[in-house]
Coordinates of N, CA and C in Angstrom, one line a residue:
M1 N -14.3 -19.8 8.5 CA -14.4 -19.2 9.3 C -15.4 -18.2 9.9
T2 N -15.4 -18.8 11.3 CA -16.6 -18.0 12.0 C -16.2 -16.6 11.8
Q3 N -16.9 -16.2 11.1 CA -17.2 -14.9 10.1 C -17.5 -13.8 11.4
S4 N -18.3 -13.7 12.0 CA -19.1 -13.1 12.8 C -18.0 -12.5 14.0
V5 N -16.9 -13.7 14.7 CA -16.3 -13.6 15.9 C -15.0 -13.1 14.8
D6 N -14.3 -13.6 13.8 CA -12.9 -13.4 13.7 C -12.8 -12.0 12.6
L7 N -14.3 -11.4 12.1 CA -14.0 -10.5 11.4 C -14.0 -9.3 12.0
V8 N -14.9 -9.1 13.3 CA -14.9 -8.3 14.3 C -13.8 -8.1 15.0
E9 N -13.1 -8.8 15.1 CA -11.6 -8.9 16.0 C -10.8 -8.3 14.9
I10 N -10.7 -9.4 13.9 CA -9.6 -8.3 13.3 C -10.1 -7.4 12.7
K11 N -11.0 -6.8 12.6 CA -11.3 -4.9 11.8 C -10.7 -4.1 13.2
E12 N -11.3 -4.7 14.6 CA -10.9 -3.9 15.3 C -9.6 -3.9 15.7
K13 N -8.6 -4.9 15.2 CA -7.0 -4.9 15.5 C -6.4 -4.1 14.7
L14 N -6.8 -4.3 13.7 CA -6.4 -3.1 12.6 C -6.5 -1.8 12.6
I15 N -7.9 -1.3 13.0 CA -8.3 -0.1 13.3 C -7.7 0.5 14.5
E16 N -7.1 -0.1 15.3 CA -6.2 0.1 16.6 C -4.7 -0.1 16.3
K17 N -4.4 -0.4 15.0 CA -2.8 -0.5 14.2 C -2.8 0.8 13.8
L18 N -3.8 1.4 13.1 CA -3.6 2.6 12.6 C -4.0 3.6 13.3
R19 N -4.7 3.8 14.3 CA -5.0 4.9 14.9 C -3.7 5.8 15.7
P20 N -2.3 5.2 15.7 CA -1.0 6.2 15.6 C -0.3 7.1 14.5
S21 N -0.7 6.3 13.6 CA -0.9 7.1 12.4 C -1.9 8.1 12.0
G22 N -2.9 8.3 12.5 CA -4.2 9.0 12.3 C -4.9 8.3 11.1
W23 N -4.8 7.2 10.5 CA -5.5 6.6 9.6 C -6.7 6.2 10.1
A24 N -6.8 5.5 11.3 CA -7.7 4.7 11.7 C -9.0 5.8 11.6
T25 N -9.0 6.8 11.6 CA -10.3 8.2 11.7 C -10.7 7.7 10.5
K26 N -10.1 8.0 9.3 CA -10.0 8.2 7.7 C -10.5 6.7 6.9
L27 N -10.1 5.7 7.7 CA -10.3 4.2 7.0 C -11.7 3.4 7.5
K28 N -11.7 4.2 9.2 CA -12.9 3.2 9.8 C -13.9 3.1 9.2
S29 N -14.6 3.7 8.5 CA -15.7 3.9 8.4 C -15.6 2.2 7.2
Y30 N -14.6 2.4 6.4 CA -14.4 1.4 5.2 C -14.2 -0.2 5.8
I31 N -13.1 0.2 7.0 CA -13.0 -1.1 7.6 C -14.2 -1.5 8.1
Q32 N -15.0 -1.3 8.7 CA -16.6 -1.7 9.4 C -17.2 -2.0 7.9
S33 N -17.0 -2.0 7.0 CA -18.1 -2.0 6.3 C -17.9 -3.7 5.5
S34 N -19.3 -4.1 5.1 CA -19.3 -5.0 4.6 C -18.1 -5.4 3.0
D35 N -18.0 -4.2 2.3 CA -17.3 -4.2 1.3 C -15.7 -4.6 1.8
F36 N -14.9 -4.4 3.1 CA -14.1 -5.1 4.0 C -14.1 -6.3 4.3
D37 N -15.3 -7.0 4.4 CA -15.8 -7.8 4.7 C -15.8 -8.9 3.7
K38 N -15.8 -8.6 2.7 CA -15.8 -9.3 1.4 C -14.2 -9.5 1.1
I39 N -13.5 -8.2 1.3 CA -12.0 -8.3 0.9 C -11.1 -9.4 2.1
L40 N -11.8 -9.5 3.2 CA -11.2 -10.4 4.1 C -11.4 -11.8 3.9
S41 N -12.8 -12.0 3.7 CA -13.0 -13.1 3.2 C -12.5 -13.6 2.0
E42 N -12.3 -12.7 0.9 CA -11.4 -13.3 -0.1 C -9.9 -14.0 0.2
L43 N -9.5 -13.3 0.5 CA -8.3 -13.2 1.2 C -8.0 -14.7 2.0
Y44 N -8.7 -14.8 2.9 CA -9.1 -16.2 3.8 C -9.4 -17.7 2.9
N45 N -10.4 -17.0 1.9 CA -10.6 -17.9 1.2 C -9.4 -18.6 0.1
L46 N -8.5 -17.5 -0.2 CA -7.4 -17.9 -1.1 C -6.6 -18.9 0.1
K47 N -5.8 -18.3 0.9 CA -5.2 -18.7 1.7 C -5.8 -20.5 2.0
E48 N -7.1 -20.8 2.2 CA -7.5 -22.3 2.5 C -7.6 -23.0 1.6
E49 N -7.5 -22.3 0.2 CA -7.4 -23.0 -1.3 C -5.7 -23.3 -1.0
G50 N -4.9 -22.9 -0.5 CA -3.3 -23.0 -0.8 C -2.9 -21.9 -1.6
K51 N -3.0 -21.3 -1.7 CA -3.1 -19.8 -2.6 C -2.3 -19.1 -1.7
R52 N -0.9 -18.7 -2.0 CA 0.0 -17.7 -0.9 C -0.1 -16.6 -1.4
F53 N 0.4 -15.8 -0.7 CA 0.4 -14.2 -1.4 C 1.6 -13.5 -0.5
T54 N 1.7 -12.3 -1.0 CA 2.5 -11.4 -0.4 C 2.1 -10.0 -0.4
P55 N 2.4 -9.3 0.2 CA 3.6 -9.3 1.4 C 2.7 -10.3 2.9
P56 N 3.0 -10.7 3.8 CA 2.3 -11.2 4.8 C 1.6 -10.1 5.4
L57 N 0.2 -11.0 6.0 CA -1.1 -10.1 6.3 C -0.4 -8.9 7.2
K58 N 0.3 -9.3 8.3 CA 0.7 -8.7 9.3 C 1.2 -7.0 8.4
H59 N 2.0 -7.1 7.6 CA 2.4 -5.8 6.7 C 1.3 -5.3 5.6
V60 N 0.2 -6.2 5.4 CA -0.4 -5.3 4.5 C -1.1 -3.6 4.4
F61 N -0.9 -3.5 5.5 CA -1.9 -2.0 5.9 C -0.6 -1.3 6.5
R62 N 0.7 -1.5 6.2 CA 1.9 -1.2 6.8 C 2.3 0.2 6.1
A63 N 1.6 0.7 5.2 CA 2.2 1.8 4.3 C 0.8 2.9 4.6
F64 N 0.1 2.8 5.7 CA -0.8 3.5 6.0 C -0.3 3.6 7.7
E65 N 0.3 2.8 8.1 CA 0.7 2.9 9.8 C 2.0 3.5 9.6
E66 N 3.3 3.0 8.3 CA 4.3 4.0 9.0 C 3.9 5.7 7.9
C67 N 3.1 6.3 7.4 CA 3.0 7.1 6.9 C 1.8 8.1 7.8
P68 N 2.3 9.2 8.7 CA 1.5 9.7 9.0 C 0.3 10.5 8.3
S69 N -1.1 10.5 8.8 CA -2.0 11.2 7.7 C -1.7 12.8 8.1
E70 N -1.6 13.2 9.1 CA -1.5 14.9 9.2 C -0.2 15.0 8.7
N71 N 0.6 14.3 8.1 CA 2.1 14.9 7.3 C 2.0 14.5 6.2
L72 N 0.8 14.2 5.3 CA 0.9 13.3 4.2 C 0.8 14.2 3.1
K73 N 2.2 14.2 2.3 CA 2.7 15.3 0.9 C 2.4 14.2 -0.3
V74 N 3.0 13.4 -0.6 CA 3.0 12.5 -2.1 C 2.3 11.4 -1.5
I75 N 1.5 11.1 -2.7 CA 0.9 9.4 -2.7 C 1.8 8.9 -4.0
M76 N 2.7 7.7 -3.5 CA 3.1 7.3 -4.8 C 2.5 5.9 -5.1
I77 N 2.2 5.6 -6.3 CA 1.3 4.4 -6.3 C 1.7 3.4 -7.3
G78 N 2.0 2.0 -7.2 CA 2.7 1.3 -8.0 C 1.3 0.6 -8.5
Q79 N 1.8 -1.2 -8.9 CA 1.1 -2.0 -9.7 C 1.0 -3.0 -8.6
D80 N 1.8 -3.8 -8.0 CA 1.7 -4.9 -7.2 C 2.4 -4.8 -6.1
P81 N 2.6 -5.8 -5.2 CA 3.4 -5.6 -4.3 C 4.6 -7.1 -5.0
Y82 N 5.9 -6.8 -4.2 CA 6.9 -7.7 -5.0 C 5.9 -9.2 -5.6
P83 N 6.4 -10.0 -6.3 CA 5.8 -11.3 -6.7 C 6.2 -12.6 -5.7
Q84 N 7.8 -12.2 -5.4 CA 8.7 -13.0 -5.1 C 8.0 -13.4 -3.3
I85 N 8.3 -14.4 -2.6 CA 8.3 -14.7 -1.4 C 9.2 -13.7 -0.9
G86 N 8.9 -13.1 0.2 CA 10.5 -12.6 1.4 C 10.5 -11.3 0.9
V87 N 9.8 -10.7 -0.5 CA 10.4 -9.4 -0.7 C 9.7 -8.3 -0.3
A88 N 8.3 -8.3 -0.4 CA 7.4 -7.0 -0.6 C 7.5 -7.2 1.4
D89 N 7.2 -5.6 1.7 CA 7.4 -5.3 3.0 C 6.4 -4.4 3.6
G90 N 5.4 -4.5 2.8 CA 3.7 -3.8 3.0 C 4.3 -2.1 2.0
L91 N 5.3 -1.7 2.2 CA 5.2 -0.4 1.3 C 5.7 -0.8 0.0
A92 N 5.5 0.0 -0.7 CA 5.2 -0.3 -2.5 C 6.8 0.4 -2.0
F93 N 6.8 -0.5 -3.6 CA 8.6 -0.1 -4.2 C 9.8 -0.8 -2.8
S94 N 9.5 -0.6 -1.4 CA 10.3 -0.9 -0.3 C 10.8 -2.3 -0.8
C95 N 11.9 -2.9 -0.3 CA 13.2 -3.7 -0.2 C 13.4 -3.9 1.2
G96 N 12.7 -3.3 2.3 CA 13.4 -3.3 3.4 C 13.6 -4.6 3.7
N97 N 13.1 -6.1 3.7 CA 13.2 -7.5 4.2 C 14.4 -8.1 3.6
T98 N 14.8 -7.6 2.2 CA 16.5 -7.8 1.7 C 17.0 -7.1 1.4
K99 N 16.8 -5.9 1.8 CA 18.0 -4.6 1.3 C 18.7 -4.8 0.6
K100 N 18.0 -5.6 -0.6 CA 18.8 -5.4 -2.0 C 17.5 -5.0 -3.0
P101 N 18.0 -3.9 -3.3 CA 16.7 -2.9 -4.3 C 16.2 -3.7 -5.6
Q102 N 15.2 -3.9 -6.0 CA 14.3 -4.5 -7.1 C 14.2 -3.7 -8.0
P103 N 14.4 -4.1 -9.4 CA 14.7 -2.9 -10.7 C 13.9 -1.8 -10.9
S104 N 12.9 -2.2 -10.2 CA 12.0 -0.8 -10.3 C 12.3 0.3 -9.0
L105 N 13.1 0.2 -8.2 CA 13.1 0.8 -7.0 C 14.7 1.3 -7.5
K106 N 15.3 0.4 -8.2 CA 16.8 1.2 -8.6 C 16.1 2.3 -9.8
N107 N 15.5 2.1 -10.3 CA 14.8 3.2 -11.3 C 14.5 4.5 -11.1
I108 N 13.6 4.6 -9.7 CA 13.2 5.5 -8.8 C 14.3 6.0 -8.3
F109 N 15.5 5.4 -7.5 CA 16.6 5.8 -7.3 C 17.2 7.1 -8.3
E110 N 17.5 5.9 -9.5 CA 18.6 7.1 -10.2 C 17.4 8.1 -11.1
A111 N 16.3 7.8 -10.8 CA 15.2 9.1 -11.5 C 15.8 10.3 -10.4
V112 N 15.4 10.0 -9.3 CA 15.8 10.7 -7.9 C 17.3 11.4 -7.9
E113 N 18.1 10.8 -8.5 CA 19.3 11.0 -8.5 C 19.4 12.0 -10.1
T114 N 19.1 12.0 -10.8 CA 19.5 12.3 -12.2 C 18.7 13.8 -12.1
T115 N 17.1 13.7 -11.9 CA 16.4 14.9 -11.5 C 16.0 16.0 -10.0
V116 N 16.6 15.7 -9.0 CA 16.4 16.1 -7.9 C 18.0 16.3 -7.0
Y117 N 19.0 15.3 -6.6 CA 19.9 15.3 -6.4 C 21.2 14.9 -7.2
Q118 N 21.6 15.9 -7.7 CA 23.3 15.5 -8.4 C 24.3 14.6 -7.4
E119 N 24.1 14.8 -6.5 CA 25.2 14.5 -5.8 C 24.5 13.8 -4.5
W120 N 23.7 13.0 -5.0 CA 23.1 11.8 -3.9 C 24.5 10.6 -3.5
P121 N 24.0 10.1 -2.4 CA 24.7 9.0 -2.3 C 24.5 7.5 -3.1
T122 N 25.9 7.1 -3.9 CA 25.3 6.1 -4.7 C 24.8 4.7 -4.1
H123 N 24.8 4.8 -2.7 CA 24.4 3.8 -2.2 C 22.8 4.1 -1.6
Q124 N 22.0 3.8 -1.8 CA 20.2 3.7 -0.8 C 20.2 3.3 -0.1
D125 N 19.4 3.1 1.0 CA 18.7 1.8 2.2 C 17.8 1.8 1.4
P126 N 17.4 0.6 0.7 CA 15.8 0.0 -0.3 C 15.0 -0.4 1.0
D127 N 15.3 0.3 1.9 CA 13.9 0.2 3.3 C 13.5 2.0 2.8
L128 N 12.3 2.0 2.3 CA 11.7 3.1 2.7 C 10.4 3.4 3.4
T129 N 11.0 2.8 4.6 CA 10.2 3.3 5.8 C 10.0 4.8 5.7
R130 N 11.8 5.1 5.9 CA 12.0 6.9 6.5 C 11.3 7.7 5.3
W131 N 10.9 7.5 4.3 CA 10.2 7.8 3.1 C 8.5 7.8 3.7
A132 N 8.0 6.9 3.9 CA 6.5 7.1 4.9 C 6.6 7.8 5.7
N133 N 7.7 7.8 6.7 CA 7.6 8.4 7.9 C 7.9 10.1 7.8
Q134 N 8.3 10.4 6.3 CA 8.1 11.8 5.6 C 6.8 12.1 5.4
G135 N 6.0 11.6 5.1 CA 4.8 12.1 4.3 C 4.4 11.2 3.0
I136 N 5.2 10.2 3.0 CA 4.9 9.6 1.3 C 4.5 8.4 1.8
L137 N 2.9 8.2 1.2 CA 1.7 7.1 1.3 C 2.6 6.5 -0.1
L138 N 3.0 5.3 0.5 CA 3.6 4.1 -0.9 C 2.9 3.3 -0.6
L139 N 1.7 3.0 -1.6 CA 0.3 2.3 -1.9 C 0.9 1.4 -3.6
N140 N 0.1 0.2 -3.6 CA 0.3 -0.5 -5.1 C -1.4 -0.1 -5.4
R141 N -1.6 -0.4 -6.7 CA -2.8 -0.8 -6.9 C -3.6 -1.6 -5.9
A142 N -2.5 -2.9 -6.1 CA -3.4 -4.2 -4.8 C -2.6 -4.1 -3.9
L143 N -3.0 -4.4 -2.8 CA -2.4 -4.6 -1.4 C -1.9 -5.7 -1.4
T144 N -2.0 -6.7 -1.8 CA -1.6 -8.1 -2.0 C -1.3 -8.9 -3.5
C145 N -0.7 -10.2 -3.2 CA -0.1 -10.4 -5.0 C -0.2 -12.0 -4.5
E146 N -0.7 -12.8 -5.2 CA -0.4 -13.9 -5.5 C 1.4 -14.4 -5.3
I147 N 1.6 -15.4 -5.3 CA 3.0 -15.5 -5.1 C 3.3 -15.9 -6.9
D148 N 4.3 -15.1 -7.2 CA 4.3 -15.2 -9.1 C 3.5 -14.8 -9.8
K149 N 2.1 -14.1 -9.7 CA 1.3 -13.7 -9.9 C 1.0 -12.3 -10.4
V150 N 1.8 -11.7 -10.9 CA 1.3 -10.6 -10.9 C 0.1 -10.1 -12.0
G151 N -1.1 -8.9 -10.5 CA -1.9 -8.5 -11.1 C -3.2 -9.6 -10.9
S152 N -2.9 -10.5 -9.7 CA -3.7 -11.5 -9.1 C -4.5 -10.9 -8.6
H153 N -4.4 -9.7 -8.0 CA -5.4 -9.0 -6.6 C -5.8 -8.0 -6.7
Y154 N -5.9 -7.6 -8.7 CA -6.1 -6.2 -8.3 C -7.8 -6.0 -8.3
D155 N -8.7 -6.9 -8.6 CA -10.4 -7.1 -7.9 C -10.4 -6.7 -6.5
I156 N -9.5 -7.9 -5.8 CA -9.8 -7.5 -5.0 C -9.4 -6.1 -3.8
W157 N -9.0 -5.0 -4.1 CA -8.5 -4.1 -3.8 C -9.1 -3.1 -4.3
N158 N -9.5 -3.1 -5.3 CA -9.9 -2.0 -6.1 C -10.8 -0.8 -5.5
D159 N -11.6 -1.5 -4.5 CA -12.8 -0.6 -3.5 C -12.3 0.3 -2.7
L160 N -11.8 -0.7 -2.1 CA -10.3 0.2 -1.0 C -9.6 0.9 -1.6
L161 N -8.9 1.2 -3.0 CA -8.2 2.2 -3.7 C -9.2 3.2 -3.9
M162 N -9.8 3.0 -4.7 CA -11.5 4.2 -4.7 C -11.4 5.0 -3.7
Y163 N -11.8 4.1 -2.6 CA -12.5 4.8 -1.5 C -11.0 5.7 -0.5
V164 N -10.0 5.4 -0.8 CA -8.8 6.2 -0.4 C -8.7 7.2 -1.2
L165 N -8.6 7.1 -2.7 CA -8.7 8.3 -3.4 C -9.6 9.0 -2.9
D166 N -11.1 8.9 -2.8 CA -12.2 9.7 -2.6 C -12.0 10.5 -1.3
I167 N -11.2 9.7 -0.3 CA -11.2 10.9 1.0 C -10.0 11.5 0.5
L168 N -8.8 11.1 -0.1 CA -8.1 12.4 -0.1 C -8.8 13.6 -1.1
N169 N -9.4 12.9 -2.3 CA -9.7 14.2 -2.9 C -10.6 14.9 -2.0
F170 N -11.6 14.7 -1.3 CA -12.3 15.1 -0.5 C -12.1 16.2 1.0
T171 N -11.1 15.6 1.3 CA -10.1 16.0 2.4 C -9.0 16.9 2.3
S172 N -8.3 16.8 1.4 CA -7.2 17.2 1.4 C -6.7 17.9 -0.1
S173 N -5.5 18.8 0.0 CA -5.7 19.5 -1.6 C -3.9 19.7 -1.3
G174 N -3.6 19.8 -2.3 CA -2.1 20.0 -2.8 C -1.5 19.2 -2.7
L175 N -1.8 17.7 -2.7 CA -0.9 16.4 -2.6 C -0.2 16.2 -3.9
I176 N 0.9 15.4 -4.0 CA 1.6 15.4 -5.3 C 0.9 14.0 -5.3
F177 N 0.9 13.2 -6.3 CA 0.8 12.1 -6.8 C 2.1 11.1 -8.3
V178 N 2.3 10.4 -7.6 CA 3.0 9.7 -8.3 C 2.5 8.5 -9.2
L179 N 2.2 8.2 -10.3 CA 1.5 6.9 -10.8 C 2.6 5.9 -11.7
L180 N 2.9 5.2 -11.0 CA 4.3 4.3 -11.5 C 3.6 3.1 -12.2
G181 N 3.7 2.6 -13.3 CA 3.1 2.0 -14.1 C 1.8 1.8 -14.9
A182 N 1.6 1.1 -15.8 CA 0.2 1.6 -16.4 C -0.8 1.4 -15.5
K183 N -0.8 0.6 -14.9 CA -1.9 0.4 -13.9 C -2.0 1.6 -13.1
A184 N -1.4 2.1 -12.5 CA -1.6 2.6 -11.8 C -1.6 4.3 -12.4
Q185 N -1.0 4.1 -13.7 CA -1.4 5.7 -14.5 C -2.8 5.7 -15.1
E186 N -3.5 4.3 -14.6 CA -5.3 4.6 -15.2 C -6.2 5.0 -14.3
L187 N -5.4 5.9 -13.0 CA -6.1 6.2 -11.6 C -6.0 7.7 -12.1
E188 N -5.2 8.1 -13.3 CA -4.8 9.4 -13.3 C -6.1 10.7 -13.4
T189 N -7.4 9.9 -13.6 CA -8.8 10.6 -14.0 C -9.1 10.8 -12.6
L190 N -9.0 10.0 -11.9 CA -9.5 9.7 -10.5 C -9.2 10.8 -9.4
I191 N -8.1 11.4 -9.8 CA -7.4 12.5 -9.0 C -8.1 14.1 -9.2
G192 N -8.3 14.3 -8.0 CA -9.1 15.6 -8.1 C -8.2 17.2 -8.4
P193 N -8.9 17.8 -8.8 CA -8.2 19.2 -9.7 C -7.4 19.7 -8.3
N194 N -7.9 19.5 -7.1 CA -7.2 20.5 -6.1 C -5.6 19.3 -5.5
H195 N -5.3 18.5 -6.3 CA -4.2 18.2 -6.0 C -3.4 18.3 -7.5

């Protein structure tokens, strides 16, 4: 990988993709950092080694693209993207590619039905883009996952996730955090008292 040219171009394209949602301003300093260079290099090296991961690279930052930062109300954090080929669409828990809800999404729908909307339609669209557009940031502990290897990319994405939590703690208040799964629940102590 011709580091200087490719990394600069990738970073500029990502910042432009995040501009409409307002996340470019919040994430720009991290994206331009050497820490982000390490993430990109690691993903590139994995690809060169023939290791496949999900979601496709063009969807890795989709959670930030679809959720307008000025409308942010809820942060739902899961564990990994769905590890099967073609299922993960860049939004945690969303099944927009297959239109068939995975077990974790079925559980979320059932919980919403029993606790919030008793007369919720029984068939819910498994594409959660509508939730993201309403201010729900649908993240996972890792933004990528090696195919069929749950937990394989936590180390790659940990610094970015810590950066996002720091930003939210210092620039926002009153946000609701929903931590689903043991790995996500490990973050509870990092959420500021202002949320």
